[in-house]
Coordinates of C-alpha atoms in Angstrom, one line a residue:
M1 CA 151.1 60.6 40.0
I2 CA 149.7 61.5 43.4
T3 CA 147.0 59.6 45.3
V4 CA 145.4 61.1 48.3
F5 CA 143.9 58.6 50.7
G6 CA 141.8 60.3 53.3
S7 CA 138.8 62.2 54.5
I8 CA 136.0 64.1 52.6
N9 CA 133.8 66.5 54.5
M10 CA 131.4 69.3 54.3
D11 CA 132.5 72.2 56.5
L12 CA 129.9 74.2 58.4
I13 CA 131.6 77.5 59.3
A14 CA 130.5 80.1 61.7
T15 CA 132.4 83.4 62.2
T16 CA 132.6 85.2 65.5
E17 CA 134.4 88.3 66.8
R18 CA 136.4 86.0 69.1
L19 CA 136.5 82.3 69.9
P20 CA 134.5 81.3 73.0
K21 CA 136.0 80.0 76.2
P22 CA 134.8 76.6 77.6
G23 CA 131.2 76.9 78.6
E24 CA 130.7 80.3 77.0
T25 CA 128.3 81.4 74.3
V26 CA 129.3 84.1 71.9
A27 CA 127.4 85.8 69.1
G28 CA 128.2 84.8 65.5
N29 CA 128.4 87.3 62.7
G30 CA 128.4 84.9 59.7
F31 CA 127.7 81.4 58.4
A32 CA 128.8 79.4 55.3
T33 CA 129.2 75.9 54.0
A34 CA 132.2 74.7 52.1
A35 CA 133.7 71.5 50.9
G36 CA 136.5 70.2 53.2
G37 CA 138.1 67.3 54.9
K38 CA 141.8 67.1 55.2
G39 CA 142.1 64.5 52.4
A40 CA 140.0 66.3 50.0
N41 CA 141.7 69.7 50.8
Q42 CA 145.1 68.2 50.2
A43 CA 144.0 66.6 46.9
L44 CA 142.5 69.8 45.6
A45 CA 145.7 71.7 46.6
A46 CA 147.9 69.2 44.7
R47 CA 145.5 69.4 41.7
R48 CA 145.5 73.2 41.7
A49 CA 149.3 73.0 41.8
G50 CA 149.1 71.3 38.4
R51 CA 149.6 67.6 39.1
Y52 CA 147.4 64.6 38.2
V53 CA 145.6 63.5 41.4
H54 CA 143.5 60.5 42.5
M55 CA 141.3 61.0 45.5
A56 CA 140.5 57.9 47.5
G57 CA 137.9 57.9 50.3
A58 CA 134.2 57.7 51.1
V59 CA 131.1 59.9 51.1
G60 CA 127.6 59.2 52.3
K61 CA 124.3 59.0 50.4
D62 CA 123.0 62.4 51.5
A63 CA 122.6 65.9 50.2
F64 CA 126.2 66.8 51.2
A65 CA 127.9 64.2 49.1
A66 CA 127.8 65.9 45.7
E67 CA 128.6 69.3 47.2
A68 CA 131.6 67.9 49.1
L69 CA 133.0 66.6 45.8
A70 CA 132.1 69.5 43.5
L71 CA 135.4 71.5 43.6
L72 CA 137.4 68.3 43.3
D73 CA 135.4 67.3 40.3
D74 CA 135.6 70.8 38.7
A75 CA 139.4 70.8 39.1
G76 CA 139.7 67.5 37.2
T77 CA 140.6 65.3 40.1
D78 CA 140.1 61.5 39.5
L79 CA 137.2 60.5 41.8
S80 CA 137.0 56.8 40.7
L81 CA 138.4 55.6 44.0
I82 CA 135.7 57.2 46.1
K83 CA 133.0 54.9 47.5
H84 CA 129.4 55.9 48.4
V85 CA 128.2 54.4 51.6
D86 CA 124.9 54.4 53.5
G87 CA 124.7 57.2 56.1
P88 CA 126.0 60.8 56.2
T89 CA 129.0 62.4 54.6
G90 CA 131.6 63.6 57.1
T91 CA 131.1 67.0 58.5
A92 CA 133.3 69.6 60.3
L93 CA 131.9 72.2 62.6
I94 CA 134.2 75.2 62.5
L95 CA 134.3 78.4 64.5
V96 CA 136.6 81.2 63.1
G97 CA 137.5 84.1 65.4
G98 CA 138.1 87.7 64.3
D99 CA 141.9 87.1 64.4
G100 CA 141.6 84.2 61.9
E101 CA 142.2 81.5 64.4
N102 CA 139.8 78.6 64.5
M103 CA 138.3 75.7 66.6
I104 CA 137.1 72.6 64.8
A105 CA 135.0 69.5 65.7
V106 CA 134.9 66.7 63.1
V107 CA 132.1 64.2 62.8
P108 CA 133.5 61.3 60.7
G109 CA 130.4 60.0 59.0
A110 CA 131.4 58.1 55.9
N111 CA 135.1 58.6 56.6
G112 CA 134.8 56.2 59.5
L113 CA 133.8 53.5 57.0
V114 CA 137.1 53.6 55.1
T115 CA 138.8 50.2 55.4
P116 CA 142.2 48.5 54.8
A117 CA 140.6 46.9 51.8
D118 CA 140.0 50.4 50.4
A119 CA 143.7 51.1 51.0
E120 CA 144.7 48.0 49.1
T121 CA 142.5 49.0 46.2
A122 CA 144.0 52.5 46.1
I123 CA 147.6 51.3 46.3
G124 CA 146.8 48.7 43.6
R125 CA 146.2 51.5 41.2
M126 CA 149.6 53.1 41.9
S127 CA 153.1 52.4 40.6
E128 CA 156.6 52.5 42.0
G129 CA 157.8 56.1 42.4
D130 CA 154.2 57.5 42.8
I131 CA 153.4 59.6 45.8
L132 CA 150.8 58.7 48.5
M133 CA 149.4 61.4 50.7
L134 CA 147.6 60.5 54.0
Q135 CA 146.2 62.1 57.1
L136 CA 144.5 60.8 60.2
E137 CA 140.8 61.6 59.7
V138 CA 140.0 58.0 58.5
P139 CA 140.5 54.9 60.7
A140 CA 144.0 54.1 61.8
A141 CA 143.8 50.6 60.5
A142 CA 143.2 51.9 57.0
V143 CA 146.0 54.4 57.2
E144 CA 148.4 51.7 58.5
G145 CA 147.3 49.3 55.6
A146 CA 148.0 52.0 53.1
L147 CA 151.4 52.9 54.5
S148 CA 152.5 49.2 54.7
A149 CA 151.3 48.5 51.1
A150 CA 153.0 51.7 49.8
R151 CA 156.3 50.7 51.3
A152 CA 156.2 47.2 49.9
K153 CA 155.5 48.7 46.4
G154 CA 158.2 51.4 46.5
I155 CA 155.7 54.3 46.7
T156 CA 156.7 57.4 48.5
S157 CA 154.4 58.0 51.4
I158 CA 153.7 61.4 53.0
L159 CA 151.8 61.4 56.3
N160 CA 150.3 64.5 57.8
L161 CA 150.0 63.9 61.5
A162 CA 146.6 65.6 61.8
P163 CA 144.3 65.4 63.6
L164 CA 146.4 64.3 66.6
I165 CA 144.9 60.8 67.4
P166 CA 146.4 58.4 69.9
D167 CA 148.0 56.2 67.2
A168 CA 149.7 59.2 65.6
P169 CA 153.2 58.5 67.0
R170 CA 153.1 54.9 65.9
L171 CA 151.7 55.6 62.5
G172 CA 154.2 58.4 62.0
R173 CA 157.1 55.9 62.1
L174 CA 155.7 54.0 59.1
A175 CA 155.8 56.9 56.6
D176 CA 158.7 58.1 54.4
I177 CA 157.9 61.8 55.0
V178 CA 156.1 63.2 58.0
I179 CA 154.5 66.6 58.1
A180 CA 153.4 68.0 61.5
N181 CA 152.7 71.3 63.2
E182 CA 154.4 72.2 66.5
T183 CA 152.0 70.4 68.8
E184 CA 151.9 67.3 66.6
F185 CA 155.6 67.1 66.4
E186 CA 155.9 67.3 70.2
R187 CA 153.7 64.3 70.5
L188 CA 155.8 62.5 67.9
A189 CA 159.0 63.3 69.7
G190 CA 157.5 62.6 73.2
Q191 CA 158.6 66.0 74.5
E192 CA 156.3 68.9 75.3
G193 CA 156.9 72.6 75.5
M194 CA 159.8 72.7 73.0
D195 CA 161.6 76.0 72.2
A196 CA 163.3 76.4 68.8
Q197 CA 166.6 74.9 70.0
A198 CA 164.9 71.8 71.5
R199 CA 162.8 71.4 68.4
E200 CA 165.8 71.3 66.2
A201 CA 167.6 68.8 68.5
A202 CA 164.5 66.6 68.4
L203 CA 164.4 66.7 64.7
V204 CA 168.0 65.6 64.5
R205 CA 167.4 62.8 67.0
L206 CA 164.3 61.4 65.3
H207 CA 165.9 61.6 61.9
A208 CA 168.9 59.7 63.1
E209 CA 166.7 57.0 64.6
T210 CA 164.3 56.6 61.6
G211 CA 166.0 58.1 58.5
Q212 CA 162.7 59.8 57.8
T213 CA 162.2 63.2 56.2
L214 CA 160.5 65.3 59.0
I215 CA 158.8 68.6 58.3
V216 CA 157.4 70.9 61.1
T217 CA 155.2 73.8 60.1
L218 CA 155.5 76.8 62.4
G219 CA 152.7 79.1 61.2
A220 CA 153.9 82.6 60.7
D221 CA 157.5 81.4 61.4
G222 CA 157.6 79.3 58.3
V223 CA 158.8 75.7 58.3
I224 CA 161.8 73.7 59.5
A225 CA 162.7 70.3 58.1
I226 CA 165.4 67.6 58.1
R227 CA 166.2 65.4 55.1
D228 CA 169.4 63.3 54.4
G229 CA 171.0 64.7 57.6
S230 CA 170.6 68.4 56.7
I231 CA 168.3 71.0 58.3
S232 CA 166.3 73.2 56.0
R233 CA 164.1 76.2 56.6
A234 CA 161.6 78.1 54.4
Q235 CA 159.4 81.1 55.0
G236 CA 155.9 81.9 53.8
L237 CA 154.6 85.4 53.2
K238 CA 154.0 88.2 55.7
I239 CA 150.2 88.5 55.8
E240 CA 147.3 89.5 57.9
P241 CA 145.2 86.2 58.0
V242 CA 141.5 86.2 57.3
D243 CA 141.0 82.5 58.0
T244 CA 143.6 79.9 58.8
V245 CA 141.3 76.9 58.0
G246 CA 143.0 74.8 55.4
A247 CA 146.4 76.5 55.4
G248 CA 148.1 73.3 56.6
D249 CA 146.3 71.2 54.1
T250 CA 147.3 73.6 51.3
F251 CA 150.9 73.3 52.5
C252 CA 150.8 69.5 52.4
G253 CA 149.1 69.3 49.0
Y254 CA 151.5 71.8 47.4
F255 CA 154.5 70.1 48.9
A256 CA 153.5 66.7 47.5
A257 CA 152.8 68.3 44.1
S258 CA 156.2 70.0 44.2
L259 CA 158.0 66.8 44.7
D260 CA 155.9 65.1 42.0
D261 CA 156.9 68.1 39.8
G262 CA 160.6 67.4 40.3
L263 CA 161.4 70.4 42.5
D264 CA 164.3 70.1 44.9
F265 CA 163.4 69.7 48.6
V266 CA 164.1 73.3 49.7
S267 CA 162.2 74.8 46.7
A268 CA 159.3 72.4 47.4
L269 CA 159.2 73.7 51.0
R270 CA 159.2 77.3 49.9
R271 CA 156.5 76.9 47.3
A272 CA 154.3 75.0 49.8
A273 CA 154.9 77.7 52.5
V274 CA 153.9 80.5 50.1
A275 CA 150.7 78.5 49.1
G276 CA 149.8 78.0 52.7
S277 CA 150.2 81.7 53.4
L278 CA 147.9 82.6 50.5
A279 CA 145.3 80.2 51.7
C280 CA 144.9 82.3 54.8
L281 CA 143.7 85.3 52.8
K282 CA 140.3 83.9 52.0
A283 CA 137.6 82.2 54.0
G284 CA 136.9 78.4 53.8
A285 CA 139.2 75.5 53.3
Q286 CA 138.9 74.6 49.6
P287 CA 137.7 78.0 48.3
S288 CA 140.9 79.5 49.7
I289 CA 143.4 77.2 48.1
P290 CA 145.5 79.2 45.6
T291 CA 146.2 78.2 42.0
I292 CA 149.8 77.5 40.8
E293 CA 149.7 80.9 39.0
E294 CA 148.9 82.8 42.1
V295 CA 151.7 81.0 44.0
A296 CA 154.2 81.5 41.3
D297 CA 153.5 85.3 41.3
R298 CA 154.5 85.5 45.0
I299 CA 157.7 83.4 45.0

């Protein structure tokens, strides 16, 4: 079983011909709302990959709450660990340029009220050998509590180091498996401006220090990882992206689901990379997450 402990948002998405520079105003050509939040996105991806998933987090008592949970509910995700708090549901303000790249500002709302006690409740529903998936859009104290409780109970923890908060390097050391993009990995390694050779050397060094499984997503260049002393690589699909919002979350959710499904490590990386590629072909975070059948057709 997979439990995702993390954020639940409504995404407010504007599309533009190109992303603005600092201080610049550009004309938009479209607007949409979509359910999002890194936690909810990853939970939905794991569920669409065919696994049983609990989502743990918080929403507000506002008009966005039901809409933010609708796709999770429709997919059959267990929502019994979600609390409803006074105030607004979390929101993300997203600009998507004509090349598919994006800029995002996140307003935590209810996500900021997730506590270590909520982490204890979520972990209390889990068993040894289950998988816990986390990100960094809820308070660091809650993430730390969940990671510590998971380790004490023999639960496999996967931490996605996004967004890149100041506590990310410290929290990253507490997880069994860490997933990061290139920028996040540089912060974890304490080394900026890595080329491919330096990145691989840093992976080997950190793995030797911690024994952790480390995964670095590289966008169009696929993914590189280290586990049990061995470097692995996987490629996604060659695509023309429409919208990269949610691609990383899709990778994370599909990777967790693949491990839960019993796939070997390299196969899990490949399936997750393909799913992440397919998520770039549609607009929006959750609406773009592919089904397991769509992914299987492209592997």
